[in-house]
Amino acid sequence: MKRKIKQLNWKRNLITKKIKYFIFMKFLSFIFFFVKRRKEIINPDTVKKVLIIRNDCIGDMIVTTPFIRCLSNAGYKVYISSRKSSLDILDGNPYISDCFLYQDRKLNNLVDSIRTIRKHQFDLSIDARFHRRLDLKHLIFCCLIKTNILLSYNKSNIKAFNISLPYYKTNDHVTNQLKYYLDNLNIKHDLFNYDIYINPSQNQNVTDFINRYIYPNKFVVINPFGGSEYRCLSGSQLQGICDLFKKHYQDYKIVLIGEGKKFEKLSLLDTIKFKSETIMDVTPLIKRADLVISVDTSIVHIASAFSTKCISIYMEPLAPNLVNLKSIYSREYSDYKYLRQDLFLDGKYIKKYKPRLEFQINKDLWAPNNINGRQLVYDANSIESVEVQKLLESIKKYI
């Protein structure tokens, strides 16, 4: 009896959440109805000043660097808007005219970012985000940019975007989405390798580190921490990987990288911790490593930029347990939210052409663009749930 009451409560909560979210999205649609429609598209031949709007993370920016290079080589002045950590990865990049810091942690941060970007007029602004999920702050920022052309994927319902390109491929690599933009802009693209430029002082710091702790051995760099808890290695998994090298690959020194309190507390025998303040401090270490093992895509993409041998550990979430109704309802609500978001952003196209609204597949979207990269993909809701022995056997195949 108690179980039935619980199940009824879960179902009632699901229906209530759906109704509330439906009302919220209708309210947003009403607000965005008053967004000013951008003027008709000017002659593309007059476009000179281009803003790439990223406003997200390090890995996203790394895979965008060939896109930046192609635009610059085509004769455009390229400007970038993004968060500080991802702007750091552009240090020394010769294809960029200027960068704008995007912040949205607090409302006043977002307002300041909008004020700064509105001091400039662009001929073309490109929303380069890859996923279809709604980020309201980012969307408002895009709509308020002073630009003649505002280009994005899947935004047919948002009047501020005067070019909306449909893109609903689920298993395409992220670089293919950027190439699709270039194709529509009639810009040629051949090699799509990533660009990262190393600061001489940071390079010297790594040289000193290698001379002091590594030379003449080879070394493996292990990054055990991802951007979320479910993407991190467990303590036993990390210990198992380290023991694997100590027992079978003694010509390797083990270097651990990371940041924050978890990294500070990390203490494993016969390993070396490389302390860094920014991602750029780690970059020359990744370049010179004999092997990189990482759960974090930003490190995987840095390794790709230098064709460093890399083993990346990814996961694909499991389908809800059919016995667990709470889990099923949770997934159903999540799917409902993303459907309402798709309709809010691109309803005109969706209703007319009825594309398949499937989720992008993480392992395909963020696969290493690296001839020396190997991808380990596990069907799991967290990386730490993967059996240690199973993980070690997979890693051994590619060392």
Coordinates of C-alpha atoms in Angstrom, one line a residue:
M1 CA 0.0 0.0 0.0
K2 CA 2.8 2.4 1.0
R3 CA 4.6 1.6 -2.3
K4 CA 1.5 2.4 -4.4
I5 CA 1.1 5.7 -2.5
K6 CA 4.7 6.6 -3.3
Q7 CA 4.2 5.7 -7.0
L8 CA 1.1 7.9 -7.1
N9 CA 3.1 10.8 -5.5
W10 CA 5.9 10.4 -8.0
K11 CA 3.4 10.5 -10.9
R12 CA 1.6 13.5 -9.5
N13 CA 4.9 15.3 -9.0
L14 CA 5.9 14.5 -12.6
I15 CA 2.6 16.0 -13.9
T16 CA 2.9 19.0 -11.7
K17 CA 6.5 19.6 -12.9
K18 CA 5.5 19.3 -16.5
I19 CA 2.7 21.8 -16.1
K20 CA 4.9 24.3 -14.3
Y21 CA 7.6 24.0 -17.0
F22 CA 5.1 24.3 -19.8
I23 CA 3.8 27.6 -18.2
F24 CA 7.4 28.8 -17.8
M25 CA 8.3 28.1 -21.4
K26 CA 5.1 29.8 -22.6
F27 CA 6.0 32.8 -20.5
L28 CA 9.5 32.9 -22.1
S29 CA 7.8 32.7 -25.6
F30 CA 5.7 35.7 -24.7
I31 CA 8.7 37.7 -23.5
F32 CA 10.8 36.8 -26.6
F33 CA 7.9 37.7 -28.9
F34 CA 8.9 41.4 -28.2
V35 CA 12.5 40.8 -29.1
K36 CA 13.3 43.1 -32.0
R37 CA 13.6 41.3 -35.4
R38 CA 17.0 41.9 -36.9
K39 CA 17.1 43.6 -40.2
E40 CA 17.3 41.8 -43.5
I41 CA 20.7 40.2 -44.2
I42 CA 23.2 42.6 -45.8
N43 CA 25.5 41.6 -48.6
P44 CA 27.8 38.9 -47.2
D45 CA 30.7 40.3 -49.3
T46 CA 30.7 43.4 -47.0
V47 CA 31.3 41.3 -43.8
K48 CA 34.7 42.1 -42.3
K49 CA 34.3 42.0 -38.5
V50 CA 33.2 38.6 -37.0
L51 CA 32.4 37.8 -33.4
I52 CA 32.5 34.1 -32.3
I53 CA 30.3 33.6 -29.3
R54 CA 31.5 30.7 -27.2
N55 CA 30.7 31.6 -23.6
D56 CA 31.6 28.2 -22.3
C57 CA 34.4 25.8 -21.4
I58 CA 38.0 25.1 -22.2
G59 CA 37.4 22.0 -24.4
D60 CA 34.8 23.8 -26.4
M61 CA 37.3 26.6 -27.2
I62 CA 40.1 24.2 -28.2
V63 CA 38.0 22.5 -30.8
T64 CA 36.9 25.9 -32.1
T65 CA 40.5 27.0 -32.8
P66 CA 40.6 25.6 -36.4
F67 CA 37.3 27.4 -37.1
I68 CA 38.9 30.7 -35.9
R69 CA 41.9 30.0 -38.1
C70 CA 39.7 29.4 -41.2
L71 CA 37.8 32.6 -40.7
S72 CA 41.0 34.6 -40.2
N73 CA 42.7 33.1 -43.3
A74 CA 39.6 34.0 -45.3
G75 CA 40.3 37.6 -44.5
Y76 CA 38.0 38.3 -41.6
K77 CA 38.9 40.1 -38.3
V78 CA 37.9 37.6 -35.7
Y79 CA 36.8 38.5 -32.1
I80 CA 35.9 36.0 -29.4
S81 CA 33.5 36.1 -26.4
S82 CA 33.9 33.5 -23.7
R83 CA 34.7 32.7 -20.1
K84 CA 38.1 33.4 -18.6
S85 CA 39.3 29.8 -18.5
S86 CA 38.6 29.2 -22.2
L87 CA 40.0 32.6 -23.2
D88 CA 43.3 31.6 -21.5
I89 CA 43.7 28.8 -24.0
L90 CA 43.8 31.4 -26.8
D91 CA 46.9 33.1 -25.3
G92 CA 49.3 33.8 -28.2
N93 CA 46.9 32.9 -30.9
P94 CA 47.7 35.1 -34.0
Y95 CA 44.3 34.6 -35.7
I96 CA 42.4 36.7 -33.1
S97 CA 41.9 40.5 -33.1
D98 CA 40.5 40.8 -29.6
C99 CA 38.6 38.9 -26.8
F100 CA 35.7 39.8 -24.6
L101 CA 35.2 38.3 -21.2
Y102 CA 31.8 36.8 -20.6
Q103 CA 30.5 36.3 -17.0
D104 CA 27.1 35.3 -15.8
R105 CA 27.5 34.0 -12.2
K106 CA 25.6 37.0 -11.0
L107 CA 23.1 39.3 -12.7
N108 CA 25.4 42.3 -12.5
N109 CA 28.2 40.2 -14.1
L110 CA 25.9 39.4 -17.1
V111 CA 24.8 43.1 -17.4
D112 CA 28.5 44.2 -17.4
S113 CA 29.3 41.6 -20.1
I114 CA 26.4 42.8 -22.3
R115 CA 27.4 46.5 -21.8
T116 CA 30.9 45.7 -22.9
I117 CA 30.0 43.8 -26.0
R118 CA 27.4 46.5 -27.0
K119 CA 30.2 49.1 -27.3
H120 CA 31.2 47.3 -30.5
Q121 CA 29.5 46.8 -33.8
F122 CA 30.0 43.5 -35.7
D123 CA 29.1 42.5 -39.3
L124 CA 28.6 38.9 -38.4
S125 CA 28.2 37.2 -35.0
I126 CA 28.2 33.4 -34.7
D127 CA 26.7 31.5 -31.8
A128 CA 29.2 28.6 -31.8
R129 CA 27.7 26.5 -29.0
F130 CA 27.3 22.9 -29.9
H131 CA 24.4 21.6 -27.8
R132 CA 20.7 22.2 -28.1
R133 CA 20.0 22.9 -24.4
L134 CA 18.6 26.3 -23.5
D135 CA 20.9 28.6 -21.7
L136 CA 18.7 31.7 -21.1
K137 CA 21.5 34.0 -20.1
H138 CA 23.6 33.1 -23.1
L139 CA 20.6 33.6 -25.4
I140 CA 19.8 37.0 -24.0
F141 CA 23.5 38.0 -24.5
C142 CA 23.3 36.9 -28.1
C143 CA 20.1 38.8 -28.8
L144 CA 21.5 42.1 -27.5
I145 CA 24.8 42.1 -29.5
K146 CA 25.0 44.9 -32.1
T147 CA 25.5 42.9 -35.3
N148 CA 24.2 43.0 -38.8
I149 CA 24.0 39.2 -39.0
L150 CA 23.4 36.8 -36.1
L151 CA 23.9 33.2 -37.0
S152 CA 23.2 30.0 -35.1
Y153 CA 21.9 26.5 -35.3
N154 CA 18.2 25.7 -34.6
K155 CA 16.9 29.2 -33.7
S156 CA 14.1 29.7 -36.2
N157 CA 11.7 30.9 -33.4
I158 CA 14.1 33.6 -32.1
K159 CA 13.7 36.7 -34.2
A160 CA 17.1 38.2 -33.3
F161 CA 18.8 35.4 -35.3
N162 CA 18.4 36.3 -39.0
I163 CA 20.1 33.1 -40.0
S164 CA 19.1 29.8 -38.4
L165 CA 20.7 26.6 -39.8
P166 CA 19.0 23.3 -39.0
Y167 CA 21.4 20.8 -37.4
Y168 CA 20.0 17.6 -35.7
K169 CA 22.7 15.0 -36.4
T170 CA 23.3 13.1 -33.2
N171 CA 26.5 11.3 -33.9
D172 CA 28.6 13.9 -35.7
H173 CA 31.9 15.1 -34.3
V174 CA 31.8 18.6 -32.9
T175 CA 34.2 19.8 -35.7
N176 CA 31.7 18.8 -38.3
Q177 CA 29.2 21.3 -36.9
L178 CA 31.8 24.0 -37.3
K179 CA 32.6 22.9 -40.8
Y180 CA 28.9 23.2 -41.6
Y181 CA 29.0 26.9 -40.7
L182 CA 32.1 27.3 -42.9
D183 CA 30.3 25.6 -45.8
N184 CA 27.4 27.9 -45.5
L185 CA 29.7 30.9 -45.4
N186 CA 31.5 29.6 -48.6
I187 CA 34.8 29.3 -46.7
K188 CA 37.2 26.6 -47.6
H189 CA 38.6 24.2 -44.9
D190 CA 41.1 21.4 -45.3
L191 CA 43.1 20.5 -42.2
F192 CA 41.1 21.0 -39.0
N193 CA 43.8 20.5 -36.4
Y194 CA 43.6 22.4 -33.1
D195 CA 45.8 25.4 -32.4
I196 CA 47.4 25.9 -29.0
Y197 CA 50.4 28.3 -28.5
I198 CA 52.8 27.7 -25.6
N199 CA 54.1 30.5 -23.5
P200 CA 58.0 30.4 -23.3
S201 CA 58.0 30.8 -19.5
Q202 CA 55.4 28.0 -19.0
N203 CA 57.5 25.8 -21.3
Q204 CA 60.6 26.5 -19.3
N205 CA 58.8 25.6 -16.1
V206 CA 57.9 22.2 -17.5
T207 CA 61.4 21.7 -18.8
D208 CA 62.7 22.4 -15.2
F209 CA 60.1 20.0 -13.8
I210 CA 61.1 17.2 -16.3
N211 CA 64.8 17.7 -15.6
R212 CA 64.3 17.5 -11.9
Y213 CA 61.7 14.7 -11.5
I214 CA 61.5 12.7 -14.8
Y215 CA 64.6 12.6 -16.9
P216 CA 65.8 10.2 -18.3
N217 CA 62.6 8.2 -17.9
K218 CA 59.4 8.4 -20.0
F219 CA 56.3 9.7 -18.2
V220 CA 52.6 9.3 -18.2
V221 CA 50.3 12.1 -17.2
I222 CA 47.1 11.0 -15.4
N223 CA 44.2 13.4 -15.0
P224 CA 41.7 11.7 -12.6
F225 CA 39.2 14.5 -12.2
G226 CA 36.4 15.6 -14.6
G227 CA 34.2 18.6 -14.5
S228 CA 31.5 16.7 -12.5
E229 CA 31.7 14.1 -9.8
Y230 CA 30.2 11.4 -12.0
R231 CA 33.1 11.9 -14.4
C232 CA 35.9 11.4 -11.9
L233 CA 38.0 8.3 -11.2
S234 CA 37.5 6.7 -7.8
G235 CA 40.4 6.4 -5.4
S236 CA 40.6 2.6 -6.1
Q237 CA 40.6 3.1 -9.9
L238 CA 43.4 5.7 -9.7
Q239 CA 45.4 3.5 -7.4
G240 CA 44.9 0.6 -9.7
I241 CA 46.2 2.6 -12.7
C242 CA 49.2 3.7 -10.8
D243 CA 49.9 0.2 -9.6
L244 CA 49.6 -1.1 -13.2
F245 CA 52.5 1.2 -14.3
K246 CA 54.6 0.5 -11.2
K247 CA 54.3 -3.3 -11.9
H248 CA 54.4 -3.6 -15.7
Y249 CA 55.7 -0.3 -17.1
Q250 CA 58.5 0.7 -14.7
D251 CA 60.2 2.8 -17.4
Y252 CA 57.4 5.4 -16.9
K253 CA 57.2 8.0 -14.2
I254 CA 53.7 8.8 -13.1
V255 CA 52.6 12.5 -13.1
L256 CA 49.3 13.5 -11.6
I257 CA 47.5 16.7 -12.6
G258 CA 44.4 18.5 -11.4
E259 CA 43.3 21.4 -9.2
G260 CA 41.2 22.1 -6.2
K261 CA 40.9 20.5 -2.8
K262 CA 40.6 16.9 -4.1
F263 CA 43.9 17.3 -5.9
E264 CA 45.6 18.9 -2.9
K265 CA 44.6 15.9 -0.7
L266 CA 45.8 13.4 -3.3
S267 CA 48.7 11.4 -2.0
L268 CA 50.0 8.3 -3.7
L269 CA 53.3 6.6 -3.3
D270 CA 55.8 6.9 -6.2
T271 CA 53.8 9.5 -8.1
I272 CA 54.7 13.1 -8.8
K273 CA 52.1 15.9 -8.6
F274 CA 52.4 18.7 -11.1
K275 CA 50.9 21.8 -9.5
S276 CA 49.4 24.4 -11.9
E277 CA 47.4 27.6 -11.6
T278 CA 45.9 27.6 -15.1
I279 CA 45.3 25.2 -17.9
M280 CA 48.1 26.8 -19.9
D281 CA 50.6 25.7 -17.2
V282 CA 49.7 22.1 -18.0
T283 CA 49.8 22.5 -21.8
P284 CA 53.5 22.0 -22.4
L285 CA 53.5 19.0 -20.0
I286 CA 50.8 17.4 -22.1
K287 CA 52.7 18.1 -25.3
R288 CA 55.9 16.4 -24.0
A289 CA 54.2 13.5 -22.3
D290 CA 54.7 10.0 -23.6
L291 CA 51.2 9.1 -22.7
V292 CA 48.1 10.9 -21.3
I293 CA 45.2 9.2 -19.5
S294 CA 42.3 11.5 -18.8
V295 CA 38.6 11.6 -17.9
D296 CA 38.4 15.3 -18.8
T297 CA 37.7 16.3 -22.4
S298 CA 39.8 19.5 -22.1
I299 CA 42.9 17.5 -21.4
V300 CA 42.0 15.1 -24.2
H301 CA 41.7 18.0 -26.7
I302 CA 45.0 19.5 -25.6
A303 CA 46.6 16.1 -26.3
S304 CA 44.9 16.1 -29.7
A305 CA 46.4 19.5 -30.5
F306 CA 49.9 18.0 -30.2
S307 CA 49.0 14.5 -31.4
T308 CA 50.2 13.2 -28.0
K309 CA 49.3 9.5 -27.3
C310 CA 46.2 9.7 -25.2
I311 CA 43.7 7.3 -23.6
S312 CA 40.4 9.0 -22.9
I313 CA 37.8 7.5 -20.5
Y314 CA 34.2 8.4 -21.4
M315 CA 30.8 7.2 -20.2
E316 CA 27.4 7.0 -21.8
P317 CA 24.5 7.1 -19.3
L318 CA 22.4 4.0 -18.8
A319 CA 18.7 3.8 -19.7
P320 CA 16.4 4.1 -16.6
N321 CA 15.8 1.0 -14.6
L322 CA 12.4 -0.2 -15.7
V323 CA 11.8 -1.5 -12.1
N324 CA 12.5 1.9 -10.6
L325 CA 9.5 4.2 -11.4
K326 CA 11.2 7.2 -9.8
S327 CA 14.1 6.9 -12.2
I328 CA 11.8 6.5 -15.2
Y329 CA 9.8 9.6 -14.2
S330 CA 12.9 11.6 -13.7
R331 CA 14.2 10.7 -17.2
E332 CA 10.7 11.4 -18.6
Y333 CA 10.7 14.9 -17.1
S334 CA 14.2 15.6 -18.4
D335 CA 13.1 14.5 -21.9
Y336 CA 10.0 16.7 -21.7
K337 CA 12.1 19.7 -20.7
Y338 CA 14.4 19.3 -23.7
L339 CA 11.5 18.9 -26.0
R340 CA 9.9 22.1 -24.8
Q341 CA 13.3 23.9 -25.2
D342 CA 13.7 22.6 -28.8
L343 CA 10.2 23.9 -29.6
F344 CA 10.8 27.2 -27.9
L345 CA 14.0 27.8 -29.9
D346 CA 13.3 26.1 -33.3
G347 CA 9.6 25.3 -33.3
K348 CA 9.0 26.7 -36.8
Y349 CA 11.5 24.3 -38.4
I350 CA 10.6 21.3 -36.2
K351 CA 6.8 21.6 -36.9
K352 CA 7.4 21.9 -40.7
Y353 CA 10.2 19.3 -41.2
K354 CA 9.8 17.0 -38.1
P355 CA 13.5 16.2 -37.6
R356 CA 14.4 13.4 -35.1
L357 CA 15.0 15.1 -31.8
E358 CA 17.4 12.7 -30.3
F359 CA 20.2 13.6 -27.9
Q360 CA 23.7 14.1 -29.2
I361 CA 25.9 11.1 -28.4
N362 CA 28.7 12.2 -26.1
K363 CA 31.4 9.7 -27.3
D364 CA 30.9 10.7 -30.9
L365 CA 30.5 14.5 -30.3
W366 CA 33.6 14.8 -28.2
A367 CA 35.7 11.9 -29.7
P368 CA 39.5 12.7 -29.7
N369 CA 40.5 14.3 -33.0
N370 CA 43.9 12.6 -32.6
I371 CA 45.6 9.9 -34.7
N372 CA 47.3 8.8 -31.5
G373 CA 44.1 8.9 -29.4
R374 CA 42.2 6.0 -28.0
Q375 CA 38.7 6.2 -26.5
L376 CA 37.4 3.9 -23.8
V377 CA 33.6 4.1 -23.5
Y378 CA 31.6 2.5 -20.8
D379 CA 27.8 2.3 -20.4
A380 CA 27.5 3.6 -16.9
N381 CA 26.0 6.5 -14.9
S382 CA 29.4 7.3 -13.4
I383 CA 33.0 6.5 -14.3
E384 CA 33.7 5.3 -10.7
S385 CA 31.1 2.6 -11.1
V386 CA 33.3 0.8 -13.8
E387 CA 35.0 -2.2 -12.3
V388 CA 38.7 -1.6 -11.6
Q389 CA 39.9 -4.7 -13.4
K390 CA 37.8 -4.0 -16.4
L391 CA 39.2 -0.5 -16.7
L392 CA 42.8 -1.7 -16.3
E393 CA 42.5 -4.4 -18.9
S394 CA 41.2 -1.8 -21.4
I395 CA 44.0 0.6 -20.6
K396 CA 46.7 -2.1 -21.0
K397 CA 45.6 -2.7 -24.6
Y398 CA 46.7 0.8 -25.6
I399 CA 49.8 1.5 -23.6

